[in-house]
Amino acid sequence: MEMSREKLCASKADGSSDSAFHCSACHDDEEWGSTSRGRAKSRSLSASPALGSTKEFRRTRSLHGPCPVTTFGPKACMLQNPKTIMHIQDPASQRLTWNKPPKSVLVIKKIRDASLLQPFKELCVYLTEENNMIVYVEKKVLEDPAIANDENFGPVKKKFCTFREDYDDISNQIDFIICLGGDGTLLYASSLFQGSVPPVMAFHLGSLGFLTPFNFENFQSQVTQVIEGNAALVLRSRLKVKVVKEPREKTTVQNGIEENGVVSANLEKEVGKQIMQYQVLNEVVVDRGPSSYLSNVDVFLDGHLITTVQGDGVIVSTPTGSTAYAAAAGASMIHPNVPAIMITPICPHSLSFRPIVVPAGVELKIMLSPDARNTAWVSFDGRKRQEICHGDSISITTSCYPLPSICFRDPVSDWFESLAQCLHWNVRKKQNNFAVEE
């Protein structure tokens, strides 16, 4: 008995326990390796902090780097250690596997779209009656008169579990997600989960459909394959964004009148800094807002000033967001499997300001320049728009929680199919060949 206790203490001291471990590059409450309701948490895009004495900026490693340490031998040769050698991961190797069969599914339907009512009803009937699954639906979806007044749909509707955005936390109750709509529906699903995200199956029932590879005609067989775990995955990296707003005084003037330029003594004062955090799938956009002046913001990378943006603003996007606002602003398009962050200026007042791609593990910080004439505005995937004043800061890095998107075929084929069908990439009239002289 004493020997077993000594072995247990030794294993704890060596850190060889098989329990869930923490990602020190993020918050202390972000755990890996644990399961929730039969669903294993998504594999992280980052892990150990970088070695060295730098404590202020903790780098993370990407999917392509299993270890931040690379050992070199004589004559600058890289030692053949499988734990430290950089390797390229095959995108097709990411597969959907269930630890336990899924039991609960979140169905997200595009609001105010009458064309989706019938597909929504058919899907819910199939999930509840034929698969005996617990279906979660947003409460405002069931408030649609076409659903509320449908007597045939009433027995199915009574089996639903409902929730409200920003009020109910369902992050630990969902095994996978089904989206009915366009790309905005998938972005909305991402915003509901600020931690680990369940696998997402997105049906193309919207306008563009770049992120929604599935067609609804054969939804029964496709949903069955996902429930059985027979599908490919692409881990779409997200951005972890922290907005810090400095405390400032708010002046409240009685009756809205300020006499002789003297502010009334009735003041409201904010106490302490205001900190907000977001998980962003597409991009963080900093723009000049309603002001007629150029935006003037400083961009820092790991604490070092790299440039000042003078123009309409700047876009910090994921590879998934590179085909959205960033592509419209002239940036390159990056495959979702590439671990990177793209910085794209919006209408810069410079001929040489080109979009750049930085490693996924760096930390970016955006602040107003000290001599900026006006404030700036920031939005996250087009939501939560707010004003940024002098002294406020926006910190951006790659999140530990990617969005697992279920593929129709595989990550490479789906991506090029979306480029061709949605953006008509490299579509051109064919050039005629020379006529062969007889």
PDB file of N, CA, C and O in Angstrom, residues 38 81 122-123 137 145 177 190 202 207 215 228 253 265-266 280 299 309 356 383-384 390 411 418 425 430:
ATOM      1  N   GLY A  38     -20.935  13.103 -23.759  1.00  0.00           N
ATOM      2  CA  GLY A  38     -20.566  12.151 -24.789  1.00  0.00           C
ATOM      3  C   GLY A  38     -19.827  12.757 -25.958  1.00  0.00           C
ATOM      4  O   GLY A  38     -19.532  12.067 -26.917  1.00  0.00           O
ATOM      5  N   ASN A  81      13.740  13.489 -34.552  1.00  0.00           N
ATOM      6  CA  ASN A  81      12.934  13.180 -33.375  1.00  0.00           C
ATOM      7  C   ASN A  81      11.476  13.428 -33.742  1.00  0.00           C
ATOM      8  O   ASN A  81      11.086  14.561 -34.017  1.00  0.00           O
ATOM      9  N   GLU A 122     -39.411  19.406 -41.719  1.00  0.00           N
ATOM     10  CA  GLU A 122     -39.020  18.063 -42.141  1.00  0.00           C
ATOM     11  C   GLU A 122     -37.804  17.574 -41.358  1.00  0.00           C
ATOM     12  O   GLU A 122     -37.743  16.407 -40.933  1.00  0.00           O
ATOM     13  N   LEU A 123     -36.845  18.450 -41.151  1.00  0.00           N
ATOM     14  CA  LEU A 123     -35.641  18.061 -40.410  1.00  0.00           C
ATOM     15  C   LEU A 123     -35.965  17.739 -38.958  1.00  0.00           C
ATOM     16  O   LEU A 123     -35.479  16.732 -38.412  1.00  0.00           O
ATOM     17  N   VAL A 137     -33.946  24.354 -30.022  1.00  0.00           N
ATOM     18  CA  VAL A 137     -34.337  25.379 -30.992  1.00  0.00           C
ATOM     19  C   VAL A 137     -34.429  26.709 -30.256  1.00  0.00           C
ATOM     20  O   VAL A 137     -34.869  26.764 -29.099  1.00  0.00           O
ATOM     21  N   PRO A 145     -45.496  32.856 -36.700  1.00  0.00           N
ATOM     22  CA  PRO A 145     -46.916  32.452 -36.797  1.00  0.00           C
ATOM     23  C   PRO A 145     -47.112  31.202 -37.645  1.00  0.00           C
ATOM     24  O   PRO A 145     -48.015  30.401 -37.365  1.00  0.00           O
ATOM     25  N   ILE A 177     -24.421  20.520 -34.271  1.00  0.00           N
ATOM     26  CA  ILE A 177     -25.270  21.625 -34.717  1.00  0.00           C
ATOM     27  C   ILE A 177     -25.630  21.407 -36.177  1.00  0.00           C
ATOM     28  O   ILE A 177     -24.804  20.971 -36.979  1.00  0.00           O
ATOM     29  N   SER A 190     -21.513  30.154 -34.383  1.00  0.00           N
ATOM     30  CA  SER A 190     -20.211  30.318 -33.733  1.00  0.00           C
ATOM     31  C   SER A 190     -20.287  31.266 -32.552  1.00  0.00           C
ATOM     32  O   SER A 190     -19.648  31.038 -31.518  1.00  0.00           O
ATOM     33  N   ALA A 202     -23.762  22.389 -42.020  1.00  0.00           N
ATOM     34  CA  ALA A 202     -24.442  23.560 -42.569  1.00  0.00           C
ATOM     35  C   ALA A 202     -25.042  23.238 -43.930  1.00  0.00           C
ATOM     36  O   ALA A 202     -24.328  22.797 -44.845  1.00  0.00           O
ATOM     37  N   SER A 207     -28.159  32.778 -49.511  1.00  0.00           N
ATOM     38  CA  SER A 207     -27.857  33.452 -50.768  1.00  0.00           C
ATOM     39  C   SER A 207     -26.490  33.049 -51.315  1.00  0.00           C
ATOM     40  O   SER A 207     -26.375  32.634 -52.476  1.00  0.00           O
ATOM     41  N   ASN A 215     -26.439  20.229 -49.548  1.00  0.00           N
ATOM     42  CA  ASN A 215     -27.745  20.504 -50.139  1.00  0.00           C
ATOM     43  C   ASN A 215     -28.814  19.735 -49.370  1.00  0.00           C
ATOM     44  O   ASN A 215     -28.562  18.641 -48.849  1.00  0.00           O
ATOM     45  N   GLU A 228     -23.557   8.716 -37.475  1.00  0.00           N
ATOM     46  CA  GLU A 228     -22.712   7.526 -37.401  1.00  0.00           C
ATOM     47  C   GLU A 228     -21.222   7.860 -37.347  1.00  0.00           C
ATOM     48  O   GLU A 228     -20.401   6.954 -37.154  1.00  0.00           O
ATOM     49  N   VAL A 253     -25.684  66.348 -17.935  1.00  0.00           N
ATOM     50  CA  VAL A 253     -26.106  67.723 -17.683  1.00  0.00           C
ATOM     51  C   VAL A 253     -27.606  67.741 -17.478  1.00  0.00           C
ATOM     52  O   VAL A 253     -28.360  67.146 -18.255  1.00  0.00           O
ATOM     53  N   ALA A 265     -22.418  69.700 -12.015  1.00  0.00           N
ATOM     54  CA  ALA A 265     -21.739  68.904 -10.997  1.00  0.00           C
ATOM     55  C   ALA A 265     -22.270  67.491 -10.914  1.00  0.00           C
ATOM     56  O   ALA A 265     -21.710  66.653 -10.207  1.00  0.00           O
ATOM     57  N   ASN A 266     -23.365  67.171 -11.639  1.00  0.00           N
ATOM     58  CA  ASN A 266     -23.951  65.835 -11.621  1.00  0.00           C
ATOM     59  C   ASN A 266     -23.170  64.940 -12.588  1.00  0.00           C
ATOM     60  O   ASN A 266     -23.395  64.946 -13.793  1.00  0.00           O
ATOM     61  N   VAL A 280     -14.273  35.002 -32.526  1.00  0.00           N
ATOM     62  CA  VAL A 280     -14.615  35.521 -33.848  1.00  0.00           C
ATOM     63  C   VAL A 280     -14.212  34.493 -34.896  1.00  0.00           C
ATOM     64  O   VAL A 280     -13.081  34.009 -34.903  1.00  0.00           O
ATOM     65  N   VAL A 299      -0.891  49.406 -35.009  1.00  0.00           N
ATOM     66  CA  VAL A 299      -0.960  47.955 -34.959  1.00  0.00           C
ATOM     67  C   VAL A 299       0.343  47.439 -34.366  1.00  0.00           C
ATOM     68  O   VAL A 299       1.429  47.713 -34.894  1.00  0.00           O
ATOM     69  N   VAL A 309      -2.072  52.473 -39.439  1.00  0.00           N
ATOM     70  CA  VAL A 309      -3.041  52.401 -40.526  1.00  0.00           C
ATOM     71  C   VAL A 309      -3.712  53.760 -40.682  1.00  0.00           C
ATOM     72  O   VAL A 309      -4.371  54.245 -39.756  1.00  0.00           O
ATOM     73  N   ILE A 356      -0.900  41.507 -45.362  1.00  0.00           N
ATOM     74  CA  ILE A 356       0.154  40.605 -44.901  1.00  0.00           C
ATOM     75  C   ILE A 356      -0.465  39.461 -44.112  1.00  0.00           C
ATOM     76  O   ILE A 356      -1.563  39.580 -43.561  1.00  0.00           O
ATOM     77  N   ARG A 383     -21.029  41.964 -35.782  1.00  0.00           N
ATOM     78  CA  ARG A 383     -21.897  42.110 -34.617  1.00  0.00           C
ATOM     79  C   ARG A 383     -21.160  42.862 -33.517  1.00  0.00           C
ATOM     80  O   ARG A 383     -19.965  43.119 -33.605  1.00  0.00           O
ATOM     81  N   LYS A 384     -21.916  43.219 -32.463  1.00  0.00           N
ATOM     82  CA  LYS A 384     -21.381  43.853 -31.255  1.00  0.00           C
ATOM     83  C   LYS A 384     -20.567  45.109 -31.585  1.00  0.00           C
ATOM     84  O   LYS A 384     -19.498  45.352 -31.020  1.00  0.00           O
ATOM     85  N   HIS A 390      -9.436  56.894 -27.264  1.00  0.00           N
ATOM     86  CA  HIS A 390      -8.029  56.929 -26.890  1.00  0.00           C
ATOM     87  C   HIS A 390      -7.820  56.189 -25.559  1.00  0.00           C
ATOM     88  O   HIS A 390      -8.576  56.379 -24.609  1.00  0.00           O
ATOM     89  N   PRO A 411     -11.890  18.701 -47.064  1.00  0.00           N
ATOM     90  CA  PRO A 411     -11.622  20.141 -46.941  1.00  0.00           C
ATOM     91  C   PRO A 411     -11.122  20.801 -48.220  1.00  0.00           C
ATOM     92  O   PRO A 411     -11.490  21.945 -48.506  1.00  0.00           O
ATOM     93  N   SER A 418     -16.378  25.822 -53.506  1.00  0.00           N
ATOM     94  CA  SER A 418     -16.984  27.085 -53.086  1.00  0.00           C
ATOM     95  C   SER A 418     -16.395  28.255 -53.860  1.00  0.00           C
ATOM     96  O   SER A 418     -17.114  29.195 -54.230  1.00  0.00           O
ATOM     97  N   TRP A 425     -14.306  31.940 -59.206  1.00  0.00           N
ATOM     98  CA  TRP A 425     -12.862  32.158 -59.220  1.00  0.00           C
ATOM     99  C   TRP A 425     -12.270  31.730 -60.556  1.00  0.00           C
ATOM    100  O   TRP A 425     -12.464  30.615 -61.017  1.00  0.00           O
ATOM    101  N   LYS A 430     -12.650  30.902 -72.771  1.00  0.00           N
ATOM    102  CA  LYS A 430     -11.486  30.161 -73.231  1.00  0.00           C
ATOM    103  C   LYS A 430     -10.877  30.799 -74.476  1.00  0.00           C
ATOM    104  O   LYS A 430     -11.586  31.307 -75.358  1.00  0.00           O
TER     105      LYS A 430
END
